[in-house]
């Protein structure tokens, strides 16, 4: 076990800033997984590298997988198109980035719908959660599984203790209409922006704040260019680990089956360990002199009261049944 752990962390380190993982041999099916996160402790980095490690050892000679982290191959705006064009075979975008393909996944963005990570995991394993994996079938996207990341927290260039503190500020958001409505409900201004641009935008004051997990705030060093982070726990960040129907159909049945089994096991393993990774990155932020504001139950309730009305606005497009299934999981 020790040897395995050492090998994995050395591997993660080697992959932290740039690509190439496997040197594919002639005759092997070459697959690329592109994502936008970085560092060595991020749940998506760890899951992607674990997938590559298993495919490259267990499917050696049949398939090889290269992982491209930190938007080095495709950033947020291009990766979904690239998947449809066959320029990349595997992705794990945030569930907040599918608004132009389906509105149903907006359920994952509703503020305060999940009490915690366990609640979110229960929903993803429910019949409704499983069905949503295939909500973009007509487009040609296949959801292979959910990779959990963490709950989200606000950070800004001033302490945010009550929603009033956010009034008039500009917040970077993902390309999600739910997130935009939520920020507007706080009396702030939402600025959709690709992930790779966030650090620079915070540093130069293009935006005042952002919302993200401990893992993203630590590995992308957002805490360095913010006054503090507030433990709002207001929203989930999770990924759709996905491929295209076209690529899956192109694989011989036995190769497809072996790949899908590995993909499923890696997904389960990734979700088992995600809470520890988030906790570790929270303490990494504190150790690096980042500041975290905790909220009293009364203060947190003020955030709930301001943001939760957003649910009603999105009920017609997401579906009341889906919202109910998520809230009650
Ligand atoms: C973001 O854009 O903030 C996140 O979706 C990035 C990621 O993939 O964790």
Coordinates of C-alpha atoms and ligand atoms in Angstrom, one line a residue:
X1 CA 0.0 0.0 0.0
X2 CA 2.8 2.4 1.0
X3 CA 4.5 1.9 -2.4
X4 CA 1.2 2.6 -4.2
X5 CA 0.6 5.8 -2.2
X6 CA 4.1 7.1 -2.9
X7 CA 3.7 6.3 -6.6
X8 CA 0.4 8.1 -6.8
X9 CA 1.6 11.2 -5.1
X10 CA 4.7 11.4 -7.2
X11 CA 2.5 11.0 -10.2
X12 CA 0.1 13.7 -9.0
X13 CA 3.0 16.0 -8.6
X14 CA 4.4 15.4 -12.0
X15 CA 0.9 16.1 -13.5
X16 CA 0.2 19.2 -11.5
X17 CA 1.2 21.8 -14.0
X18 CA 1.2 20.2 -17.4
X19 CA 0.2 17.2 -19.3
X20 CA 1.4 14.1 -20.8
X21 CA 0.9 11.1 -18.8
X22 CA 1.1 8.2 -21.2
X23 CA 3.2 7.6 -24.2
X24 CA 0.7 5.7 -26.3
X25 CA 1.9 2.8 -28.4
X26 CA 1.0 2.0 -31.9
X27 CA -2.4 0.2 -32.1
X28 CA -3.6 1.5 -28.8
X29 CA -6.8 3.6 -28.6
X30 CA -5.7 7.0 -27.4
X31 CA -8.0 8.9 -25.2
X32 CA -7.6 12.4 -23.7
X33 CA -9.2 13.7 -20.6
X34 CA -9.2 17.5 -20.3
X35 CA -10.1 19.5 -17.2
X36 CA -9.6 23.0 -15.7
X37 CA -8.4 22.3 -12.1
X38 CA -4.8 22.0 -10.8
X39 CA -2.5 21.4 -7.9
X40 CA -2.0 17.9 -6.4
X41 CA -4.7 17.8 -3.7
X42 CA -7.7 18.7 -5.7
X43 CA -10.4 15.9 -5.9
X44 CA -10.7 16.2 -9.7
X45 CA -7.0 16.1 -10.2
X46 CA -6.7 13.0 -8.0
X47 CA -9.7 11.2 -9.7
X48 CA -8.4 12.0 -13.2
X49 CA -4.9 10.8 -12.5
X50 CA -6.3 7.6 -10.8
X51 CA -8.3 6.9 -13.9
X52 CA -5.3 7.3 -16.1
X53 CA -3.2 5.1 -13.9
X54 CA -5.7 2.3 -14.0
X55 CA -6.5 2.5 -17.7
X56 CA -2.8 2.7 -18.6
X57 CA -1.9 -0.3 -16.5
X58 CA -5.0 -2.5 -16.8
X59 CA -5.7 -1.8 -20.5
X60 CA -2.1 -1.6 -21.6
X61 CA -1.8 -2.4 -25.3
X62 CA -5.5 -1.7 -25.8
X63 CA -6.1 1.9 -24.6
X64 CA -4.0 4.7 -23.3
X65 CA -5.2 7.8 -21.5
X66 CA -3.6 11.2 -21.2
X67 CA -4.8 13.8 -18.7
X68 CA -4.6 17.5 -19.5
X69 CA -5.2 19.6 -16.3
X70 CA -5.4 23.3 -15.6
X71 CA -7.1 24.3 -19.0
X72 CA -3.9 23.3 -20.9
X73 CA -5.9 21.6 -23.6
X74 CA -9.3 23.2 -23.4
X75 CA -10.8 25.8 -21.1
X76 CA -14.4 26.1 -19.9
X77 CA -15.7 27.6 -23.1
X78 CA -14.4 25.2 -25.6
X79 CA -14.3 21.8 -23.9
X80 CA -17.9 20.7 -24.6
X81 CA -17.6 21.6 -28.3
X82 CA -14.3 19.8 -28.4
X83 CA -15.9 16.6 -27.1
X84 CA -18.6 16.7 -29.8
X85 CA -15.9 17.3 -32.4
X86 CA -13.9 14.3 -31.1
X87 CA -10.9 16.4 -30.2
X88 CA -11.1 15.1 -26.6
X89 CA -12.8 12.0 -25.3
X90 CA -13.4 12.6 -21.6
X91 CA -14.3 15.6 -19.5
X92 CA -15.4 16.4 -16.0
X93 CA -17.0 19.9 -16.1
X94 CA -18.9 21.4 -13.2
X95 CA -22.6 20.7 -13.3
X96 CA -23.1 24.5 -13.5
X97 CA -21.7 24.7 -17.0
X98 CA -24.4 22.9 -19.0
X99 CA -27.1 25.6 -19.2
X100 CA -27.0 25.8 -23.0
X101 CA -27.6 22.1 -23.3
X102 CA -30.1 21.3 -20.5
X103 CA -31.8 23.3 -17.8
X104 CA -32.5 20.3 -15.6
X105 CA -28.9 20.2 -14.1
X106 CA -29.7 23.6 -12.7
X107 CA -31.1 21.7 -9.7
X108 CA -27.5 21.1 -8.5
X109 CA -27.0 24.9 -8.4
X110 CA -30.0 25.8 -6.2
X111 CA -28.7 27.5 -3.1
X112 CA -29.0 25.5 0.1
X113 CA -30.7 22.6 -1.5
X114 CA -28.2 20.2 -0.1
X115 CA -27.4 20.2 3.6
X116 CA -24.0 18.7 3.1
X117 CA -22.0 16.4 0.8
X118 CA -23.7 13.2 2.0
X119 CA -27.1 14.6 1.1
X120 CA -25.8 15.5 -2.4
X121 CA -24.3 12.0 -2.8
X122 CA -27.6 10.4 -1.8
X123 CA -29.4 12.4 -4.5
X124 CA -26.9 11.4 -7.2
X125 CA -27.5 7.8 -6.4
X126 CA -31.3 8.1 -6.4
X127 CA -33.3 7.2 -9.5
X128 CA -33.8 10.9 -10.4
X129 CA -30.1 11.5 -9.9
X130 CA -29.2 8.6 -12.2
X131 CA -31.6 9.7 -14.8
X132 CA -30.1 13.1 -14.9
X133 CA -26.8 11.5 -16.1
X134 CA -28.5 11.1 -19.4
X135 CA -30.2 14.4 -19.6
X136 CA -28.2 15.5 -22.7
X137 CA -28.5 12.3 -24.7
X138 CA -29.9 14.0 -27.7
X139 CA -26.8 16.2 -27.8
X140 CA -24.6 13.1 -27.8
X141 CA -23.2 13.5 -24.3
X142 CA -23.1 10.5 -22.0
X143 CA -22.8 11.0 -18.2
X144 CA -20.5 8.3 -16.8
X145 CA -20.9 9.4 -13.2
X146 CA -20.8 12.3 -10.8
X147 CA -17.5 13.3 -9.3
X148 CA -18.2 15.3 -6.1
X149 CA -16.0 18.2 -5.2
X150 CA -17.3 20.1 -2.2
X151 CA -19.7 22.7 -0.8
X152 CA -19.0 26.3 -1.9
X153 CA -18.0 29.4 0.1
X154 CA -17.9 33.1 -0.8
X155 CA -14.7 35.1 -0.7
X156 CA -14.3 38.8 -1.3
X157 CA -12.0 41.7 -0.9
X158 CA -13.8 42.6 2.4
X159 CA -15.2 40.4 5.1
X160 CA -18.7 39.0 4.2
X161 CA -20.7 38.2 7.4
X162 CA -24.2 39.0 6.3
X163 CA -25.6 39.3 2.8
X164 CA -25.7 43.1 3.2
X165 CA -21.9 43.0 3.1
X166 CA -22.1 41.8 -0.5
X167 CA -24.3 44.6 -1.6
X168 CA -22.9 46.4 -4.7
X169 CA -19.9 44.0 -5.1
X170 CA -19.0 42.1 -8.3
X171 CA -18.8 38.3 -8.0
X172 CA -17.3 36.0 -10.6
X173 CA -19.7 33.1 -11.3
X174 CA -19.8 30.1 -13.6
X175 CA -22.0 30.2 -16.6
X176 CA -25.1 29.3 -14.7
X177 CA -28.3 31.3 -14.7
X178 CA -29.1 30.0 -11.2
X179 CA -25.8 31.4 -9.9
X180 CA -26.4 34.7 -11.6
X181 CA -29.9 35.0 -10.1
X182 CA -28.5 34.1 -6.6
X183 CA -25.9 36.8 -6.8
X184 CA -28.4 39.4 -8.0
X185 CA -30.6 38.4 -5.0
X186 CA -27.8 39.4 -2.7
X187 CA -27.8 42.9 -4.3
X188 CA -24.5 42.1 -6.0
X189 CA -23.5 41.9 -9.6
X190 CA -22.7 38.5 -11.3
X191 CA -19.8 38.3 -13.8
X192 CA -19.6 35.0 -15.6
X193 CA -16.0 34.1 -16.4
X194 CA -13.9 31.1 -17.3
X195 CA -12.2 29.4 -14.3
X196 CA -8.7 30.1 -15.6
X197 CA -9.3 33.9 -15.5
X198 CA -10.5 34.1 -11.9
X199 CA -7.2 34.6 -10.1
X200 CA -6.2 37.5 -12.4
X201 CA -9.7 39.1 -12.2
X202 CA -9.6 39.0 -8.4
X203 CA -6.0 40.3 -8.3
X204 CA -6.7 43.3 -10.6
X205 CA -10.1 44.1 -9.1
X206 CA -12.1 43.2 -12.2
X207 CA -14.3 41.4 -9.7
X208 CA -14.4 41.8 -5.9
X209 CA -15.2 38.2 -5.0
X210 CA -16.0 34.7 -6.1
X211 CA -17.6 31.5 -4.7
X212 CA -15.8 28.1 -4.7
X213 CA -14.7 25.0 -2.8
X214 CA -11.8 24.9 -0.4
X215 CA -9.9 22.8 -3.0
X216 CA -10.3 25.4 -5.7
X217 CA -9.6 28.3 -3.4
X218 CA -6.4 26.7 -2.1
X219 CA -5.0 25.1 -5.3
X220 CA -5.7 28.2 -7.4
X221 CA -4.5 30.5 -4.6
X222 CA -7.6 32.7 -4.6
X223 CA -7.2 33.3 -0.9
X224 CA -4.0 35.2 -1.6
X225 CA -6.0 37.9 -3.4
X226 CA -9.0 38.1 -1.2
X227 CA -9.6 39.6 2.3
X228 CA -11.3 36.4 3.6
X229 CA -13.5 33.4 2.9
X230 CA -16.9 33.0 4.6
X231 CA -18.1 29.6 5.5
X232 CA -21.5 29.9 3.9
X233 CA -21.8 26.3 2.6
X234 CA -24.4 27.7 0.2
X235 CA -24.1 25.5 -2.9
X236 CA -22.6 22.3 -4.2
X237 CA -19.8 22.0 -6.7
X238 CA -19.8 18.6 -8.4
X239 CA -18.7 17.4 -11.9
X240 CA -20.3 15.4 -14.6
X241 CA -17.6 12.8 -15.6
X242 CA -18.6 12.4 -19.2
X243 CA -17.9 11.2 -22.7
X244 CA -19.6 11.3 -26.1
X245 CA -21.9 8.6 -27.4
X246 CA -19.9 8.6 -30.6
X247 CA -16.6 7.7 -28.8
X248 CA -18.3 5.0 -26.7
X249 CA -19.9 3.5 -29.8
X250 CA -16.5 3.5 -31.6
X251 CA -15.0 1.1 -28.9
X252 CA -15.2 -2.7 -29.4
X253 CA -17.7 -4.2 -26.8
X254 CA -15.1 -5.8 -24.6
X255 CA -12.9 -2.7 -24.5
X256 CA -15.9 -0.5 -23.8
X257 CA -17.0 -2.8 -21.0
X258 CA -13.5 -2.9 -19.4
X259 CA -13.2 0.9 -19.6
X260 CA -16.7 1.5 -18.2
X261 CA -16.0 -0.8 -15.2
X262 CA -12.8 1.0 -14.4
X263 CA -14.6 4.4 -14.8
X264 CA -17.3 3.3 -12.4
X265 CA -14.8 2.0 -9.8
X266 CA -12.7 5.2 -10.0
X267 CA -15.9 7.3 -9.5
X268 CA -16.9 5.4 -6.4
X269 CA -13.4 5.6 -4.9
X270 CA -13.2 9.4 -5.7
X271 CA -16.5 10.1 -3.9
X272 CA -15.5 8.1 -0.9
X273 CA -12.5 10.4 -0.2
X274 CA -13.7 13.7 -1.2
X275 CA -14.6 15.1 2.2
X276 CA -11.1 14.5 3.6
X277 CA -9.6 16.3 0.6
X278 CA -11.8 19.3 1.2
X279 CA -10.9 19.3 4.9
X280 CA -7.2 19.1 4.1
X281 CA -7.5 22.0 1.6
X282 CA -9.3 24.1 4.2
X283 CA -6.5 23.6 6.7
X284 CA -4.0 24.2 3.9
X285 CA -5.6 27.7 3.4
X286 CA -5.3 28.5 7.2
X287 CA -1.7 27.3 7.2
X288 CA -0.9 29.6 4.3
X289 CA -2.4 32.5 6.3
X290 CA -5.7 32.6 4.5
X291 CA -8.5 34.0 6.7
X292 CA -11.8 32.1 7.2
X293 CA -15.0 33.7 8.7
X294 CA -17.3 31.3 10.4
X295 CA -21.0 32.3 10.8
X296 CA -23.4 32.0 13.7
X297 CA -26.6 30.1 12.9
X298 CA -28.5 33.4 12.9
X299 CA -26.0 35.0 10.4
X300 CA -26.1 31.9 8.1
X301 CA -29.9 32.1 8.2
X302 CA -29.8 35.5 6.7
X303 CA -28.0 34.1 3.6
X304 CA -30.6 31.4 3.4
X305 CA -33.4 33.9 3.5
X306 CA -31.9 36.1 0.8
X307 CA -31.0 33.3 -1.7
X308 CA -33.5 30.5 -1.3
X309 CA -36.4 32.4 -3.0
X310 CA -34.4 31.8 -6.3
X311 CA -35.7 28.2 -6.3
X312 CA -39.2 29.4 -7.3
X313 CA -37.9 31.3 -10.3
X314 CA -36.2 28.1 -11.8
X315 CA -38.9 25.6 -10.8
X316 CA -40.6 25.7 -14.3
X317 CA -37.4 24.9 -16.2
X318 CA -35.8 22.4 -13.8
X319 CA -39.1 20.7 -12.8
X320 CA -40.8 20.6 -9.4
X321 CA -40.4 16.8 -9.3
X322 CA -36.6 17.0 -9.7
X323 CA -36.3 19.8 -7.1
X324 CA -38.4 17.8 -4.6
X325 CA -36.3 14.6 -5.2
X326 CA -33.1 16.5 -4.6
X327 CA -34.3 18.4 -1.5
X328 CA -35.8 15.2 0.0
X329 CA -33.0 12.8 -0.7
Ligands
LIG1 C1 -15.3 26.9 -11.5 O1 -15.4 27.3 -12.6 O2 -15.3 27.6 -10.5 C2 -15.2 25.4 -11.2 O3 -16.2 24.8 -12.0 C3 -13.9 24.8 -11.6 C4 -13.8 23.4 -11.4 O4 -13.9 22.6 -12.4 O5 -13.7 23.0 -10.2

